[in-house]
Short mmCIF file of C-alpha atoms and ligand atoms in Angstrom, two decimals:
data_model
loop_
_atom_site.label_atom_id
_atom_site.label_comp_id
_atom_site.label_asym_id
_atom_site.label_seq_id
_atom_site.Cartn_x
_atom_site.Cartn_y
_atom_site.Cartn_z
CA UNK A 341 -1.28 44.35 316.47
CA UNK A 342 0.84 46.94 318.47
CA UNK A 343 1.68 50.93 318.41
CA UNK A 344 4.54 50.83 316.45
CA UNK A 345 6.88 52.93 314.72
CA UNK A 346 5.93 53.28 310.83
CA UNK A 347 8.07 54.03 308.04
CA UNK A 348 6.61 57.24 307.24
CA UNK A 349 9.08 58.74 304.77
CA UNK A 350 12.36 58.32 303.24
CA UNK A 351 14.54 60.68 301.23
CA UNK A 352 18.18 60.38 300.13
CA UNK A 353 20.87 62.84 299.06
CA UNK A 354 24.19 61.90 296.76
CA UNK A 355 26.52 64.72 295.85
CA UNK A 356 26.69 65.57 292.02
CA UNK A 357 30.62 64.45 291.04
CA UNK A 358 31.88 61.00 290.49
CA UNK A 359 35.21 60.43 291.85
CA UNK A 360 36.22 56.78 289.36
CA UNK A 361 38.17 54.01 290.01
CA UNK A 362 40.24 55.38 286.90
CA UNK A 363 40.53 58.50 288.82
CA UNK A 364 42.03 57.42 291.52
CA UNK A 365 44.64 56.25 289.85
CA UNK A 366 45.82 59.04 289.20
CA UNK A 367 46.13 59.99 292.72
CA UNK A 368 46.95 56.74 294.69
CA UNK A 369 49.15 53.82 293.34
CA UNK A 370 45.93 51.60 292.46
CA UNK A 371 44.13 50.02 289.79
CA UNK A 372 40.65 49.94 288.56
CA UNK A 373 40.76 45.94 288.25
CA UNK A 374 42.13 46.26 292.46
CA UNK A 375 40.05 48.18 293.44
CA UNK A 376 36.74 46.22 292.02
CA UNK A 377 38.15 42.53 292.35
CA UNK A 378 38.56 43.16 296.01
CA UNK A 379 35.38 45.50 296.72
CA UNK A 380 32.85 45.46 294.16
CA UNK A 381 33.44 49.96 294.09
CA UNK A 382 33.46 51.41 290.37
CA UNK A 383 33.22 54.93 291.19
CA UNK A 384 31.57 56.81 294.25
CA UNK A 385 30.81 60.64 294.71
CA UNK A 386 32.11 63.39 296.47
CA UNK A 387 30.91 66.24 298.30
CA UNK A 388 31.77 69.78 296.89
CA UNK A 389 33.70 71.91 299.34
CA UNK A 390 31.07 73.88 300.46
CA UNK A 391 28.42 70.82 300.69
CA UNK A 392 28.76 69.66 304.48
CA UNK A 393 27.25 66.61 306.21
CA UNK A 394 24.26 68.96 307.81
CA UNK A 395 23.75 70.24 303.93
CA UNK A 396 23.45 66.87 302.41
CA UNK A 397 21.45 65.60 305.63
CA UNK A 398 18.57 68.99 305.12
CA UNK A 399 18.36 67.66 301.46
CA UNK A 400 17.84 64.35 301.95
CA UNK A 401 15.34 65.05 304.90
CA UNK A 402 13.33 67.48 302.58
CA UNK A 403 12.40 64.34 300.51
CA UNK A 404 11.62 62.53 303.55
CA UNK A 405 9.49 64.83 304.65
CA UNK A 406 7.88 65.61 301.17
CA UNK A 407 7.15 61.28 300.87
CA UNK A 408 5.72 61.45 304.41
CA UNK A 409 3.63 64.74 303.68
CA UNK A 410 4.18 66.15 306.73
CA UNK A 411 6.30 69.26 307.54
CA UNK A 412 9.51 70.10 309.07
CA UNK A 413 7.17 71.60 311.95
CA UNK A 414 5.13 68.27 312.44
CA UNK A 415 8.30 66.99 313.81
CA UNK A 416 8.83 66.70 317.44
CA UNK A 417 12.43 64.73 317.42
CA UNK A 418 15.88 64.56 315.02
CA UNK A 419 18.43 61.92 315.68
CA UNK A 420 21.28 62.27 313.24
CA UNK A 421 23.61 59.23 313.04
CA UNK A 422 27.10 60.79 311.66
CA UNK A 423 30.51 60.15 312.57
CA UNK A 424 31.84 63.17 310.26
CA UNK A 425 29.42 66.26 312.13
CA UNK A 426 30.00 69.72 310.56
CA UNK A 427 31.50 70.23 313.88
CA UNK A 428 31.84 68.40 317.15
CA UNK A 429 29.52 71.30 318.74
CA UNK A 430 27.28 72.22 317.50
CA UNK A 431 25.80 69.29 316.99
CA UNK A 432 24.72 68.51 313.10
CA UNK A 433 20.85 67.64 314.21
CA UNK A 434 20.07 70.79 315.49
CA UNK A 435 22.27 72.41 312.28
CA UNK A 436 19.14 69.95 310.25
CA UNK A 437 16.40 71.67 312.27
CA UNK A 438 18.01 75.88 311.52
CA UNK A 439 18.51 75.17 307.87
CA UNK A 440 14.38 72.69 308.14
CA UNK A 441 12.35 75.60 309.66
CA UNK A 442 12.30 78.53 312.33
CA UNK A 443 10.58 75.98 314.94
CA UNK A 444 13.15 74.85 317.65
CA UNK A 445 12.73 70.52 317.86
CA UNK A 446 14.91 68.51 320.02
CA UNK A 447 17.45 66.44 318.25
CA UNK A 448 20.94 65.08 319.21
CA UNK A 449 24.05 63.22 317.29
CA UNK A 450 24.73 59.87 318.01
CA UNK A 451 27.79 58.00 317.10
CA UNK A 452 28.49 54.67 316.48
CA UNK A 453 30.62 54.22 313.30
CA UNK A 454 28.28 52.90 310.22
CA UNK A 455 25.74 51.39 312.51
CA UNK A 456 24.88 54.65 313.32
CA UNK A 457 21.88 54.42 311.40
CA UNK A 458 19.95 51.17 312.92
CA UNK A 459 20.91 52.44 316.58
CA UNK A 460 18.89 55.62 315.81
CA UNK A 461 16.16 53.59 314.12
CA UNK A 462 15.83 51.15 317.38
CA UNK A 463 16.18 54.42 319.55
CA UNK A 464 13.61 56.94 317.46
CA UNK A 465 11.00 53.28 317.20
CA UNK A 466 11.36 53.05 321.13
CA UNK A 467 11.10 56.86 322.00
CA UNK A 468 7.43 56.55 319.47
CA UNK A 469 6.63 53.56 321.58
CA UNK A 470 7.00 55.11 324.74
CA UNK A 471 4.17 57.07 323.48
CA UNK A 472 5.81 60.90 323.68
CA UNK A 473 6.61 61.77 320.33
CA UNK A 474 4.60 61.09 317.27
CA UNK A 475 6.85 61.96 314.10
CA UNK A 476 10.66 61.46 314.50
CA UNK A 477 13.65 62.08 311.97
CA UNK A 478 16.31 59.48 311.62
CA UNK A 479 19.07 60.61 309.31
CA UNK A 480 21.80 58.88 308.45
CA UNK A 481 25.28 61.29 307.05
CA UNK A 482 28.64 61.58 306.50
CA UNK A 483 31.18 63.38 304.49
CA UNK A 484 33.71 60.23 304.96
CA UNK A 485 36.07 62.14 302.11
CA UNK A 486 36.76 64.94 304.63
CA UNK A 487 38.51 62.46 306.55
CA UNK A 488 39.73 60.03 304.25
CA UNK A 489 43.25 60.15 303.29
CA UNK A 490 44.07 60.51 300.07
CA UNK A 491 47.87 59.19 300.34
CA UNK A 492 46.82 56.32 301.81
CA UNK A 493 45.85 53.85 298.66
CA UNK A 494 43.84 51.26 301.12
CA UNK A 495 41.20 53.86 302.40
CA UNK A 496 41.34 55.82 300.02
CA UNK A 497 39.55 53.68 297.50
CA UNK A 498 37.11 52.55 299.69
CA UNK A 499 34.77 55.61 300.95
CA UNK A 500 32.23 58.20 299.46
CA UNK A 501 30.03 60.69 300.49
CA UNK A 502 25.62 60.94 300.96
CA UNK A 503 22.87 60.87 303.17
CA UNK A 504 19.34 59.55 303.61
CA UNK A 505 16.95 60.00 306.36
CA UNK A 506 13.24 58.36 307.53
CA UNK A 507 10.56 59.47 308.81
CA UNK A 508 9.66 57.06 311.72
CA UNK A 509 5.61 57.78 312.38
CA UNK A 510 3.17 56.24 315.17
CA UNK A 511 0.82 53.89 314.18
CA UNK A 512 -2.02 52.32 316.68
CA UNK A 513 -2.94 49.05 315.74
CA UNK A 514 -0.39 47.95 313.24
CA UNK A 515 1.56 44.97 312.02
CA UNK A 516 3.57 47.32 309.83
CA UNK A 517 6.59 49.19 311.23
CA UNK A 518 10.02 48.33 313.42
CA UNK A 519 9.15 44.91 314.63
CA UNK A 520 12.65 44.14 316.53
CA UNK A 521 16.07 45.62 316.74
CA UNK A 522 19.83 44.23 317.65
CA UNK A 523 22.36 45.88 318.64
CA UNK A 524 25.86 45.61 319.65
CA UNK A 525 29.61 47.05 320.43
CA UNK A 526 32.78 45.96 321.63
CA UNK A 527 35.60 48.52 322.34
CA UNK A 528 38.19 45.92 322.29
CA UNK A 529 37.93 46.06 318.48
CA UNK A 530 38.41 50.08 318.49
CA UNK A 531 41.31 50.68 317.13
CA UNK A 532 41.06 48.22 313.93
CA UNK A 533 38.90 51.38 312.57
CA UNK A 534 39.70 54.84 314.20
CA UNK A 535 40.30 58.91 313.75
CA UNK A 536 42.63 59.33 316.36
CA UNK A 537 43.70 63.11 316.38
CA UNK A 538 40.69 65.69 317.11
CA UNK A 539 39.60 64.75 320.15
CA UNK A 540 40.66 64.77 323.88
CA UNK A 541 42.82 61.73 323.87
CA UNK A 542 45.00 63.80 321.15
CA UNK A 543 43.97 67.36 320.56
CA UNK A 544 44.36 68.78 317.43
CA UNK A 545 48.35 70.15 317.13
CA UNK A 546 50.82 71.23 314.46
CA UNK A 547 52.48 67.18 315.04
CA UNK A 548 48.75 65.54 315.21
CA UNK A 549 48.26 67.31 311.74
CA UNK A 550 51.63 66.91 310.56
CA UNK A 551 50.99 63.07 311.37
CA UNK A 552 47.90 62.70 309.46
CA UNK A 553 46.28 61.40 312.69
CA UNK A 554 42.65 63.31 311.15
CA UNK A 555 42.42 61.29 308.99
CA UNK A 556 40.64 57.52 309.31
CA UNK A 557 42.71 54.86 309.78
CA UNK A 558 41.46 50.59 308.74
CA UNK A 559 43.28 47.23 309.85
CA UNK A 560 40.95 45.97 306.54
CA UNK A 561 41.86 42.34 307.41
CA UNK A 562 40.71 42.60 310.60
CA UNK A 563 37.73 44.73 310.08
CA UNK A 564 36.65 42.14 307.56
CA UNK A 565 37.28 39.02 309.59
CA UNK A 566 34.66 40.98 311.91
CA UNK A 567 32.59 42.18 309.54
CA UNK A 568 31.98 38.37 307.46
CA UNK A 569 30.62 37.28 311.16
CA UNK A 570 28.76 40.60 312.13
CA UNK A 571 26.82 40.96 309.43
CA UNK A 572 25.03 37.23 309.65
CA UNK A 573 25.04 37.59 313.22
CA UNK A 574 22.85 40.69 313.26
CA UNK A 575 20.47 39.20 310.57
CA UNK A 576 19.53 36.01 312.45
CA UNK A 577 19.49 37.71 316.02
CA UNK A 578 17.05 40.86 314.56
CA UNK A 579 14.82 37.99 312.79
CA UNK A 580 15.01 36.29 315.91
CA UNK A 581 13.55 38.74 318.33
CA UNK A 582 11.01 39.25 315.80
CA UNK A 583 10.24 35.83 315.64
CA UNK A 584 11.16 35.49 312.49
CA UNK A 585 13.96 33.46 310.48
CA UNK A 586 15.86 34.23 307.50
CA UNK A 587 12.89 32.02 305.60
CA UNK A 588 10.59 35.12 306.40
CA UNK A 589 12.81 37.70 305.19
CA UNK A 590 12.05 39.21 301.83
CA UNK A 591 14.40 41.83 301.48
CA UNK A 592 18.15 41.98 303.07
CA UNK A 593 19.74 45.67 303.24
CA UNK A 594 22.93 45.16 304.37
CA UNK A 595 25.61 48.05 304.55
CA UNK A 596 27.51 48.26 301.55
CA UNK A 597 31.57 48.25 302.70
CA UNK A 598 32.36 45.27 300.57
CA UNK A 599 31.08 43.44 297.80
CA UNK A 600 32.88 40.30 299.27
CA UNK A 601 31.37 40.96 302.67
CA UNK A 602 27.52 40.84 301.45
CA UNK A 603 28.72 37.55 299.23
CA UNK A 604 29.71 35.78 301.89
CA UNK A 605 26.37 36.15 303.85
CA UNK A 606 24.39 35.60 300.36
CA UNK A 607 26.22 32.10 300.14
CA UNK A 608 25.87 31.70 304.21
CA UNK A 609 22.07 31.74 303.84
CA UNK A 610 21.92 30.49 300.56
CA UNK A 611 19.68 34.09 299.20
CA UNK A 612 18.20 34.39 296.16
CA UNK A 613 20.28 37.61 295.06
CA UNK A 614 16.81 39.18 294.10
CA UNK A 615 16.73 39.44 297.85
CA UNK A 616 19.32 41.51 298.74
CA UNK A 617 20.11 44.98 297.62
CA UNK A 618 23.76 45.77 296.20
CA UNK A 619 24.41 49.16 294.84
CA UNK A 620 28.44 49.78 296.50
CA UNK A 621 29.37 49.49 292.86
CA UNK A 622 27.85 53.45 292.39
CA UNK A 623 28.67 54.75 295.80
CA UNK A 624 31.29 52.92 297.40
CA UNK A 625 31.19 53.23 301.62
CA UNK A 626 29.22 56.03 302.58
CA UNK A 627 28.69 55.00 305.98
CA UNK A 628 25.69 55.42 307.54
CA UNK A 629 23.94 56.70 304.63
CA UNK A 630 24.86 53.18 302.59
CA UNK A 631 21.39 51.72 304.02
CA UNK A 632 18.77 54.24 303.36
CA UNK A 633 20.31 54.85 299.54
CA UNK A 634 19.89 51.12 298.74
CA UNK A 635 16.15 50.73 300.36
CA UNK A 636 15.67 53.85 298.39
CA UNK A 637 16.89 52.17 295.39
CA UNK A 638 15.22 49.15 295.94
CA UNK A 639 11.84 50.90 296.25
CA UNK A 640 12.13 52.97 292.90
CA UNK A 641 12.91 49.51 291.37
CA UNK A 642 9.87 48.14 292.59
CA UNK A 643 11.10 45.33 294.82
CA UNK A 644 9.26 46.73 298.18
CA UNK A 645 6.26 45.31 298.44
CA UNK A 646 3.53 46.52 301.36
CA UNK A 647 3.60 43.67 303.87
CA UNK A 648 7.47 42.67 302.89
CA UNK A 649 9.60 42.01 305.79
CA UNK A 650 12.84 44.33 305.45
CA UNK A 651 16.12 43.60 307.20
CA UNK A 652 18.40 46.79 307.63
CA UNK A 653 21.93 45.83 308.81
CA UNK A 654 24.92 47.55 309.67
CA UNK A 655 28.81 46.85 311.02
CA UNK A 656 31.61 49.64 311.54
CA UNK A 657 33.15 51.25 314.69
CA UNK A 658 32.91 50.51 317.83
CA UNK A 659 33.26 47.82 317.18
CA UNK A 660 29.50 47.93 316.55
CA UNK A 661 27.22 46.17 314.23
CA UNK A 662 23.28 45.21 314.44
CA UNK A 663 19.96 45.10 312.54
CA UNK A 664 16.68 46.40 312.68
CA UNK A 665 13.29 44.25 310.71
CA UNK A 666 10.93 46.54 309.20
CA UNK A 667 7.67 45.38 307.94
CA UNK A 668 7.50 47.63 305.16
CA UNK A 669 4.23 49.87 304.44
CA UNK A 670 2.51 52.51 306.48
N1 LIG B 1354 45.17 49.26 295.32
C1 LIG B 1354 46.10 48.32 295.06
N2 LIG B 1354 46.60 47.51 296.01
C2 LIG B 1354 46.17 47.69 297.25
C3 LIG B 1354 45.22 48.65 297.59
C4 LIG B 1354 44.73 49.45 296.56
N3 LIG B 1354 43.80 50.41 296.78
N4 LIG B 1354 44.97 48.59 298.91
C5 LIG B 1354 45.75 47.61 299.40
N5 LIG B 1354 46.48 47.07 298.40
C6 LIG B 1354 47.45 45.98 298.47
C7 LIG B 1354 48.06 45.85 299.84
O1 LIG B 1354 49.13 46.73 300.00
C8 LIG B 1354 48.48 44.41 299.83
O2 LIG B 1354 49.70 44.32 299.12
P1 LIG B 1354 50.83 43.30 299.60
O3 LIG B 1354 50.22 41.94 299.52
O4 LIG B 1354 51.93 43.54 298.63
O5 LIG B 1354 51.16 43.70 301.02
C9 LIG B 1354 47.40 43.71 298.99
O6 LIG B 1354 46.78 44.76 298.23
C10 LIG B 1354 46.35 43.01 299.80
O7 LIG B 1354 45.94 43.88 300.87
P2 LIG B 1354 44.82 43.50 301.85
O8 LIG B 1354 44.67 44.57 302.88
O9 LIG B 1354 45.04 42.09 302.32
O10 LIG B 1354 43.55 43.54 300.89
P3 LIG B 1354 42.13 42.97 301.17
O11 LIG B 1354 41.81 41.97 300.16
O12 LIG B 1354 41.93 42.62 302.61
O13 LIG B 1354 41.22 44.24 300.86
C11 LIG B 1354 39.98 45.93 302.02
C12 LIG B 1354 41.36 45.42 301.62
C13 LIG B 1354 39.21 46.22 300.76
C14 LIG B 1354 40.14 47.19 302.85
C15 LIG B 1354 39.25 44.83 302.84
O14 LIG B 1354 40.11 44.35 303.83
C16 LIG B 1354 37.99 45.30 303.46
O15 LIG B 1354 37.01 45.57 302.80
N6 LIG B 1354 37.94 45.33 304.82
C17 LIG B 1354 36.70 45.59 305.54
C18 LIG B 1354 36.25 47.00 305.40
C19 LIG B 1354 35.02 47.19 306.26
O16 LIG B 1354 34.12 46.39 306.27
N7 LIG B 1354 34.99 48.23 307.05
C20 LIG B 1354 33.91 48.34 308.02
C21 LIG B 1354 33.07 49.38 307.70
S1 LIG B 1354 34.03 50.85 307.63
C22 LIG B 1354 32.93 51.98 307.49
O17 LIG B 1354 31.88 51.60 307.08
C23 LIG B 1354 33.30 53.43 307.68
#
């Protein structure tokens, strides 16, 4: 029994319209039977003009806060994993915290492709263990269609827009909570998934524009090369420095960038499929948010269980990729 970080609350947000596969073939030169063969994606949905990733992150961390019954006040931290902010300054957590309440809380960005999310679980868990905050918001959101380029057929299929966020609580005495976390990047891999115009190495101009450089660009093969070893890597490392193995784990989350991906770690550890949550078919990529919209799922199917051990794992820029086990329940 330790102090531990608690999974207090969690609340998703998806954005009303469907964007199809038969859609987007109307726009790209791609077909439904493509686009599902290779990636499992049927349709995803897409952020109105006016919804922006701090918009869909206040929504989703008004149910959080609701299923935690606590209030926006009672919070003393935000971390908001994002690599599409409303704007590089402000940042989007402290956006969260004007359109939450009145009360000024501390809260930063933090970037690291779609493993955002578990580096701001391990970092919000080990900022509650240190012992100085007490209720901490970890959202996870991205607008990935307001860089996604829509003349280029293999991205464009791929990506769709959400958010989710937890409410990360201390707990004396517990066996519940964020047992262990992993974590890793390598820059060498950084340009196999990039947005290179926008920022200081190439300011925004009328050629950077002109070039489409704002827009993300994949090396897919690559990426997934990386990502089938990533993903199992992260699983039996987290499970590891819980002292755990994959024997223990009842329920895989794993980020949802390709059907194909997740297969090849369900065959890899030979998983019951009733142990590992798939929902890319409704959403498609949506980044950081993939994770807490298929726990969410999960739960409102009934397959979390108080006690269950819950692995949460992620791959995407950075390189980066890692994991974080949950035991599931307050
Ligand atoms: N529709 C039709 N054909 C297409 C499409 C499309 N949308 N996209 C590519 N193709 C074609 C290619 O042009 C190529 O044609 P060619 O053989 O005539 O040259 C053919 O299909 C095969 O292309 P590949 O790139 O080899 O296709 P692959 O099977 O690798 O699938 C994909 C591409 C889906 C991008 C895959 O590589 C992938 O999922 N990569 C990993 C993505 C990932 O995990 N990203 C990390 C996370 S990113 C993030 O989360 C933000």
């Amino acid at each position: 029994m330790k102090t531990r970080a608690v999974v207090a609350g969690l609340g998703t947000y998806v954005p009303e319209a469907i964007l199809t596969n038969h859609d987007l073939e109307k726009i790209v030169d791609t077909s439904d039977e493509w686009i599902v063969t290779r990636t499992g994606i049927r349709e995803r949905h897409i952020a109105r003009e006016d919804e922006t990733t701090s918009s869909m992150a206040t929504e989703a961390s008004r149910f959080a806060l609701k299923d935690a019954q606590i209030e926006a006040e009672d919070l003393d931290f935000i971390v908001c994993a994002t690599n599409t902010p409303d704007t590089i300054f402000p940042s989007t957590a402290a956006r969260v915290q004007h359109q939450l309440t009145d009360k000024p809380i501390p809260g930063v960005d933090l970037q690291a492709g779609c493993t955002g999310l578990i580096y701001g679980m391990e970092m919000a868990s080990a900022l509650i263990q240190a012992g100085s905050y007490h209720n901490i918001l970890v959202i996870g959101a991205d607008k990935l269609t307001s860089i996604t380029d829509y003349e280029d057929r293999t991205t464009a299929v791929l990506f769709g827009d959400a958010a989710g966020a937890f409410v990360l609580q201390r707990k004396e005495d517990t066996d519940h909570g964020v047992l262990s976390s992993y974590l890793q990047a390598d820059g060498r891999g950084g340009n196999l998934l990039i947005q290179p115009g926008g920022g200081s190495l190439m300011p925004a101009s009328k050629e950077s524009v002109e070039n489409r450089q704002h827009y993300l660009k994949m090396n897919g093969n690559e990426t997934f090369r990386f990502a089938v070893k990533a993903l199992p890597e992260a699983v039996e490392e987290g499970l590891k420095r819980a002292g755990l193995t994959v024997g223990d784990m009842n329920l895989l989350v794993p980020h949802q960038a390709n059907l194909r991906i997740i297969d090849a770690a369900v065959r890899r550890f030979e998983l019951d499929p009733e142990r590992v949550v798939v929902n890319i078919d409704r959403y498609g990529n949506t980044s950081v948010a993939t994770i807490p919209l298929a726990l969410q799922e999960a739960r409102m199917e009934g397959r979390l269980h108080d006690g269950d051990v819950v692995v949460l794992c992620a791959f995407g820029a950075g390189l980066s990729w890692g994991s974080n086990v949950i035991r599931w329940g307050k």
